[in-house]
Tab-separated table of C-alpha atoms in Angstrom:
chain	number	residue	atom	x	y	z
A	294	UNK	CA	128.970	90.253	103.415
A	295	UNK	CA	130.324	93.831	103.669
A	296	UNK	CA	129.860	95.323	100.172
A	297	UNK	CA	131.211	98.710	99.093
A	298	UNK	CA	130.113	100.562	95.987
A	299	UNK	CA	132.364	102.621	93.739
A	300	UNK	CA	130.799	105.916	92.652
A	301	UNK	CA	132.130	108.076	89.835
A	302	UNK	CA	131.764	111.813	90.560
A	303	UNK	CA	131.708	113.912	87.395
A	304	UNK	CA	131.847	117.727	87.448
A	305	UNK	CA	133.997	120.707	86.643
A	306	UNK	CA	136.777	121.012	89.192
A	307	UNK	CA	138.183	124.459	90.059
A	308	UNK	CA	134.777	126.080	90.671
A	309	UNK	CA	133.361	123.155	92.672
A	310	UNK	CA	136.204	122.175	95.016
A	311	UNK	CA	134.164	122.777	98.163
A	312	UNK	CA	131.120	121.039	96.735
A	313	UNK	CA	133.155	118.028	95.633
A	314	UNK	CA	134.675	117.807	99.109
A	315	UNK	CA	131.165	117.624	100.596
A	316	UNK	CA	130.204	114.940	98.102
A	317	UNK	CA	133.332	112.892	98.771
A	318	UNK	CA	132.675	113.113	102.513
A	319	UNK	CA	129.066	111.987	102.002
A	320	UNK	CA	130.202	109.019	99.910
A	321	UNK	CA	132.803	107.976	102.449
A	322	UNK	CA	130.215	108.127	105.227
A	323	UNK	CA	128.108	105.724	103.142
A	324	UNK	CA	131.130	103.390	102.906
A	325	UNK	CA	131.335	104.082	99.175
A	326	UNK	CA	134.500	104.437	97.110
A	327	UNK	CA	134.579	107.813	95.290
A	328	UNK	CA	136.308	108.262	91.934
A	329	UNK	CA	136.632	111.427	89.809
A	330	UNK	CA	138.738	113.543	87.430
A	331	UNK	CA	140.967	114.968	90.157
A	332	UNK	CA	142.493	111.498	90.413
A	333	UNK	CA	143.639	111.539	86.786
A	334	UNK	CA	146.578	113.165	84.957
A	335	UNK	CA	146.314	116.266	82.706
A	336	UNK	CA	143.826	116.159	79.847
A	337	UNK	CA	144.960	114.053	76.904
A	338	UNK	CA	143.875	111.024	74.896
A	339	UNK	CA	145.344	108.619	77.445
A	340	UNK	CA	143.367	110.323	80.208
A	341	UNK	CA	140.066	109.682	78.415
A	342	UNK	CA	140.936	106.005	78.024
A	343	UNK	CA	141.627	105.813	81.762
A	344	UNK	CA	138.416	107.678	82.621
A	345	UNK	CA	136.342	105.205	80.596
A	346	UNK	CA	138.001	102.272	82.331
A	347	UNK	CA	137.216	103.749	85.756
A	348	UNK	CA	133.578	104.424	84.791
A	349	UNK	CA	133.347	100.811	83.598
A	350	UNK	CA	134.489	99.643	87.037
A	351	UNK	CA	132.090	101.926	88.940
A	352	UNK	CA	128.733	100.779	90.269
A	353	UNK	CA	127.052	104.198	90.164
A	354	UNK	CA	127.585	107.556	88.476
A	355	UNK	CA	126.704	111.087	89.627
A	356	UNK	CA	127.160	114.346	87.733
A	357	UNK	CA	127.247	117.810	89.330
A	358	UNK	CA	126.479	120.914	87.287
A	359	UNK	CA	126.794	124.527	88.423
A	360	UNK	CA	127.934	127.541	86.380
A	361	UNK	CA	130.675	126.109	84.183
A	362	UNK	CA	130.628	123.772	81.201
A	363	UNK	CA	134.220	122.710	81.782
A	364	UNK	CA	137.338	121.854	79.851
A	365	UNK	CA	136.914	120.645	76.279
A	366	UNK	CA	138.013	117.225	75.114
A	367	UNK	CA	139.708	116.315	71.818
A	368	UNK	CA	136.363	116.030	70.000
A	369	UNK	CA	135.171	119.506	71.019
A	370	UNK	CA	132.876	118.222	73.780
A	371	UNK	CA	133.458	118.962	77.465
A	372	UNK	CA	134.873	116.147	79.588
A	373	UNK	CA	131.907	116.303	81.982
A	374	UNK	CA	129.486	115.805	79.082
A	375	UNK	CA	131.671	113.075	77.584
A	376	UNK	CA	131.689	111.216	80.893
A	377	UNK	CA	127.933	111.580	81.285
A	378	UNK	CA	127.185	110.307	77.796
A	379	UNK	CA	129.589	107.393	78.249
A	380	UNK	CA	127.946	106.394	81.559
A	381	UNK	CA	124.542	106.483	79.826
A	382	UNK	CA	125.886	104.338	77.009
A	383	UNK	CA	127.162	101.767	79.516
A	384	UNK	CA	123.843	101.666	81.361
A	385	UNK	CA	125.230	102.871	84.689
A	386	UNK	CA	122.651	103.934	87.320
A	387	UNK	CA	122.871	107.750	87.205
A	388	UNK	CA	121.751	110.752	89.261
A	389	UNK	CA	122.300	114.354	88.193
A	390	UNK	CA	122.734	117.169	90.751
A	391	UNK	CA	122.017	120.601	89.262
A	392	UNK	CA	122.488	124.003	90.902
A	393	UNK	CA	119.079	125.595	91.516
A	394	UNK	CA	120.052	129.055	90.233
A	395	UNK	CA	123.381	129.095	88.341
A	396	UNK	CA	122.655	132.643	87.094
A	397	UNK	CA	123.273	134.014	90.608
A	398	UNK	CA	126.715	132.397	90.958
A	399	UNK	CA	129.778	134.695	91.058
A	400	UNK	CA	131.272	135.583	87.675
A	401	UNK	CA	134.440	133.606	88.394
A	402	UNK	CA	132.325	130.477	88.751
A	403	UNK	CA	130.467	130.929	85.461
A	404	UNK	CA	131.396	130.567	81.807
A	405	UNK	CA	132.639	133.700	80.092
A	406	UNK	CA	131.758	132.958	76.481
A	407	UNK	CA	128.336	132.722	74.909
A	408	UNK	CA	129.256	129.454	73.227
A	409	UNK	CA	130.175	127.740	76.514
A	410	UNK	CA	127.068	129.133	78.241
A	411	UNK	CA	124.904	127.640	75.505
A	412	UNK	CA	126.680	124.304	75.828
A	413	UNK	CA	126.006	124.353	79.601
A	414	UNK	CA	122.304	125.126	79.078
A	415	UNK	CA	122.055	122.259	76.586
A	416	UNK	CA	123.849	119.863	78.964
A	417	UNK	CA	121.546	120.815	81.878
A	418	UNK	CA	118.519	120.140	79.692
A	419	UNK	CA	119.991	116.782	78.639
A	420	UNK	CA	120.738	115.715	82.238
A	421	UNK	CA	117.218	116.635	83.349
A	422	UNK	CA	115.809	113.939	81.059
A	423	UNK	CA	117.032	111.448	83.672
A	424	UNK	CA	116.802	111.313	87.455
A	425	UNK	CA	118.143	114.544	88.954
A	426	UNK	CA	118.100	116.675	92.123
A	427	UNK	CA	118.678	120.382	92.724
A	428	UNK	CA	120.999	122.021	95.275
A	429	UNK	CA	121.987	125.541	96.372
A	430	UNK	CA	124.952	125.088	98.744
A	431	UNK	CA	127.798	122.639	99.370
A	432	UNK	CA	126.087	121.299	102.528
A	433	UNK	CA	122.781	120.913	100.691
A	434	UNK	CA	124.556	119.062	97.880
A	435	UNK	CA	126.183	116.634	100.335
A	436	UNK	CA	122.826	115.949	101.960
A	437	UNK	CA	121.136	115.444	98.587
A	438	UNK	CA	123.826	112.981	97.497
A	439	UNK	CA	123.522	110.938	100.715
A	440	UNK	CA	119.759	110.532	100.502
A	441	UNK	CA	119.598	110.013	96.749
A	442	UNK	CA	122.381	107.453	96.560
A	443	UNK	CA	120.836	105.288	99.275
A	444	UNK	CA	117.652	105.150	97.222
A	445	UNK	CA	119.536	104.504	93.980
A	446	UNK	CA	121.370	101.553	95.545
A	447	UNK	CA	118.063	100.108	96.754
A	448	UNK	CA	116.349	100.533	93.392
A	449	UNK	CA	119.337	99.388	91.305
A	450	UNK	CA	121.361	96.773	93.250
A	451	UNK	CA	124.932	96.346	92.045
A	452	UNK	CA	127.563	93.638	92.755
A	453	UNK	CA	129.862	96.186	94.422
A	454	UNK	CA	133.270	95.378	95.868
A	455	UNK	CA	134.239	93.059	98.727
A	456	UNK	CA	137.488	92.313	100.505
A	457	UNK	CA	139.548	89.658	98.794
A	458	UNK	CA	139.534	87.357	101.808
A	459	UNK	CA	135.722	87.301	101.735
A	460	UNK	CA	135.505	86.098	98.145
A	461	UNK	CA	134.956	82.313	97.876
A	462	UNK	CA	138.035	80.478	96.732
A	463	UNK	CA	138.026	78.832	93.308
A	464	UNK	CA	137.568	75.330	94.687
A	465	UNK	CA	134.634	76.482	96.807
A	466	UNK	CA	133.020	78.103	93.777
A	467	UNK	CA	133.524	74.901	91.795
A	468	UNK	CA	131.997	72.859	94.631
A	469	UNK	CA	129.016	75.194	94.758
A	470	UNK	CA	128.514	74.794	91.008
A	471	UNK	CA	128.761	71.021	91.355
A	472	UNK	CA	126.147	71.021	94.133
A	473	UNK	CA	123.901	73.251	92.055
A	474	UNK	CA	124.109	70.840	89.115
A	475	UNK	CA	123.436	67.863	91.390
A	476	UNK	CA	120.455	69.660	92.876
A	477	UNK	CA	119.015	70.325	89.423
A	478	UNK	CA	119.572	66.669	88.480
A	479	UNK	CA	117.797	65.473	91.640
A	480	UNK	CA	114.908	67.840	90.953
A	481	UNK	CA	114.616	66.380	87.464
A	482	UNK	CA	114.647	62.828	88.839
A	483	UNK	CA	112.033	63.760	91.438
A	484	UNK	CA	109.782	65.115	88.715
A	485	UNK	CA	110.195	61.876	86.759
A	486	UNK	CA	109.338	59.882	89.899
A	487	UNK	CA	106.182	61.956	90.237
A	488	UNK	CA	104.882	61.335	86.711
A	489	UNK	CA	106.258	57.893	85.803
A	490	UNK	CA	105.636	54.449	87.282
A	491	UNK	CA	108.682	52.757	88.862
A	492	UNK	CA	110.707	50.471	86.629
A	493	UNK	CA	109.591	46.824	86.650
A	494	UNK	CA	105.920	47.518	87.366
A	495	UNK	CA	104.872	46.847	83.770
A	496	UNK	CA	104.473	43.163	84.545
A	497	UNK	CA	102.236	43.727	87.586
A	498	UNK	CA	98.433	43.675	87.615
A	499	UNK	CA	97.197	47.264	87.687
A	500	UNK	CA	94.883	49.825	86.152
A	501	UNK	CA	91.738	48.201	84.742
A	502	UNK	CA	92.913	44.647	85.470
A	503	UNK	CA	90.246	42.735	87.446
A	504	UNK	CA	90.735	40.997	90.773
A	505	UNK	CA	88.475	39.549	93.446
A	506	UNK	CA	88.022	40.779	97.009
A	507	UNK	CA	86.596	38.290	99.489
A	508	UNK	CA	84.714	39.462	102.573
A	509	UNK	CA	82.591	38.270	105.489
A	510	UNK	CA	79.549	39.834	107.106
A	511	UNK	CA	77.005	38.869	109.809
A	512	UNK	CA	74.318	36.361	108.908
A	513	UNK	CA	71.070	38.153	109.717
A	514	UNK	CA	69.040	34.907	109.664
A	515	UNK	CA	71.253	32.645	111.795
A	516	UNK	CA	74.201	33.115	114.180
A	517	UNK	CA	77.575	33.270	112.434
A	518	UNK	CA	79.043	34.931	109.374
A	519	UNK	CA	78.401	34.762	105.656
A	520	UNK	CA	81.101	34.943	103.005
A	521	UNK	CA	80.970	36.512	99.584
A	522	UNK	CA	83.180	38.268	97.075
A	523	UNK	CA	83.154	41.157	94.632
A	524	UNK	CA	85.082	41.553	91.390
A	525	UNK	CA	86.657	44.974	90.982
A	526	UNK	CA	89.537	46.805	89.302
A	527	UNK	CA	92.782	48.098	90.755
A	528	UNK	CA	92.129	51.664	89.559
A	529	UNK	CA	88.701	51.641	91.213
A	530	UNK	CA	90.115	50.468	94.535
A	531	UNK	CA	92.947	52.984	94.515
A	532	UNK	CA	90.672	55.835	93.409
A	533	UNK	CA	88.364	55.104	96.334
A	534	UNK	CA	90.868	54.727	99.165
A	535	UNK	CA	93.743	57.030	98.075
A	536	UNK	CA	92.345	60.348	99.424
A	537	UNK	CA	92.699	59.139	103.024
A	538	UNK	CA	96.453	58.851	102.412
A	539	UNK	CA	97.030	62.405	101.162
A	540	UNK	CA	98.403	62.988	104.635
A	541	UNK	CA	98.682	59.473	106.056
A	542	UNK	CA	96.371	56.669	107.188
A	543	UNK	CA	96.787	53.925	109.760
A	544	UNK	CA	96.270	50.240	108.974
A	545	UNK	CA	92.872	50.408	110.680
A	546	UNK	CA	91.790	53.462	108.677
A	547	UNK	CA	93.074	51.817	105.479
A	548	UNK	CA	91.031	48.663	106.242
A	549	UNK	CA	87.935	50.678	107.143
A	550	UNK	CA	88.151	52.593	103.871
A	551	UNK	CA	88.499	49.358	101.902
A	552	UNK	CA	85.477	47.863	103.728
A	553	UNK	CA	83.456	50.952	102.850
A	554	UNK	CA	84.426	50.597	99.211
A	555	UNK	CA	83.196	46.952	99.176
A	556	UNK	CA	79.872	47.976	100.736
A	557	UNK	CA	79.339	50.518	97.965
A	558	UNK	CA	80.230	47.926	95.346
A	559	UNK	CA	77.898	45.170	96.574
A	560	UNK	CA	74.978	47.560	97.098
A	561	UNK	CA	75.182	48.634	93.494
A	562	UNK	CA	76.114	45.296	91.929
A	563	UNK	CA	74.553	42.466	93.982
A	564	UNK	CA	70.965	43.769	93.985
A	565	UNK	CA	70.070	41.529	96.900
A	566	UNK	CA	67.901	42.698	99.730
A	567	UNK	CA	70.165	41.594	102.591
A	568	UNK	CA	73.039	43.746	101.349
A	569	UNK	CA	71.063	46.919	101.949
A	570	UNK	CA	71.534	46.358	105.680
A	571	UNK	CA	75.283	45.898	105.580
A	572	UNK	CA	77.398	48.758	106.890
A	573	UNK	CA	81.172	49.130	106.555
A	574	UNK	CA	81.637	48.521	110.276
A	575	UNK	CA	79.885	45.127	110.011
A	576	UNK	CA	81.542	43.949	106.798
A	577	UNK	CA	85.187	42.889	106.796
A	578	UNK	CA	87.459	42.134	103.858
A	579	UNK	CA	89.384	38.950	104.505
A	580	UNK	CA	92.819	39.625	105.962
A	581	UNK	CA	94.638	37.787	103.179
A	582	UNK	CA	93.020	40.027	100.551
A	583	UNK	CA	93.675	43.153	102.619
A	584	UNK	CA	97.371	42.275	102.788
A	585	UNK	CA	97.389	41.599	99.039
A	586	UNK	CA	95.943	45.064	98.335
A	587	UNK	CA	98.615	46.735	100.481
A	588	UNK	CA	101.447	44.788	98.885
A	589	UNK	CA	100.173	45.387	95.342
A	590	UNK	CA	99.714	49.147	95.767
A	591	UNK	CA	103.139	49.332	97.372
A	592	UNK	CA	104.716	47.277	94.550
A	593	UNK	CA	103.113	49.606	91.983
A	594	UNK	CA	104.829	52.571	93.646
A	595	UNK	CA	101.513	54.177	94.651
A	596	UNK	CA	101.829	54.050	98.453
A	597	UNK	CA	104.642	53.783	100.948
A	598	UNK	CA	104.966	53.324	104.687
A	599	UNK	CA	105.004	56.689	106.472
A	600	UNK	CA	108.254	57.646	108.197
A	601	UNK	CA	106.798	60.485	110.284
A	602	UNK	CA	107.963	60.557	113.901
A	603	UNK	CA	105.265	59.681	116.448
A	604	UNK	CA	104.773	58.682	120.066
A	605	UNK	CA	106.561	55.551	121.240
A	606	UNK	CA	103.189	54.286	122.436
A	607	UNK	CA	101.790	54.444	118.913
A	608	UNK	CA	102.599	51.047	117.410
A	609	UNK	CA	100.311	51.238	114.372
A	610	UNK	CA	101.602	51.131	110.829
A	611	UNK	CA	100.792	54.192	108.718
A	612	UNK	CA	100.588	54.583	104.955
A	613	UNK	CA	100.928	57.614	102.679
A	614	UNK	CA	100.902	58.336	98.955
A	615	UNK	CA	104.138	58.469	96.993
A	616	UNK	CA	104.612	61.438	94.613
A	617	UNK	CA	103.650	59.109	91.772
A	618	UNK	CA	100.642	57.852	93.745
A	619	UNK	CA	99.510	61.436	94.284
A	620	UNK	CA	99.711	62.051	90.529
A	621	UNK	CA	97.719	58.879	89.738
A	622	UNK	CA	95.090	59.725	92.379
A	623	UNK	CA	94.652	63.220	90.938
A	624	UNK	CA	94.274	61.832	87.432
A	625	UNK	CA	91.654	59.285	88.558
A	626	UNK	CA	89.684	61.549	90.893
A	627	UNK	CA	89.754	64.919	89.140
A	628	UNK	CA	86.480	65.858	87.489
A	629	UNK	CA	86.782	66.080	83.722
A	630	UNK	CA	85.130	68.960	81.910
A	631	UNK	CA	82.164	68.251	79.658
A	632	UNK	CA	83.094	67.871	76.002
């Protein structure tokens, strides 16, 4: 969007006409909108009210000081100083541009009274407490303003002004607000999905509830297979096989992981010599139990079928963790610190 910034130019006027012209030209070349005292009526109370309103509307403020303090306002303070102090009060981004050697300016461009000279010295000292630059000619001033304002805009971004036809209409703004609220609501729901079990799962076997897995393995003494079973817990099964689904796992990889889990269980629990020879590729959980495990973990909201696009030749079914399943896996698998 094409944004233009309004810049208030504060200075004395009669002695700085050429300098102000250079500054105005520099601002226009930067696509800025200049504003200053020459645009206002003769000095009076109403003028000061108008000046404050214009400063309020401006994005940036610059003050130029040379050899004159300037005309005095109703409170005995010069208008240039009044403007500067008001811009400070309003928190406007400010740059001061001070003449390098005001003592060498022609007499007609300097203050004639000691009182006004002292006020100018005090104002210069006050302006130098903030960001300022020094200049010695109208061209130099214009160049200083161009470079400094670009940096000020970068360091202190402002809303600026845009053409009316580029501003979103009221109904568009309302629609954007509605979408923003809906987005925040969906984010909140997603976070709840991640940390809470789906509704209705309270009645399902889960956690430390026991169940039996039946399996077959080769008979090492005679041809054929042997059958056995192991009693385990749902949390133990899910803790063991869930890491393979952080990305996704095929049915075959799921089954292989479950077989490996059973081998580890029977080696530690059965304490029978023949089980020491069983490997996960020779043991097989019965298909009915394998299907039960898949259905149960899916019903508990821990896993879901992957929807990732893949080759048309790939006909396998793939499984992945749900956000809630990822949270449960992390809770079960993460190493607890020693108490």
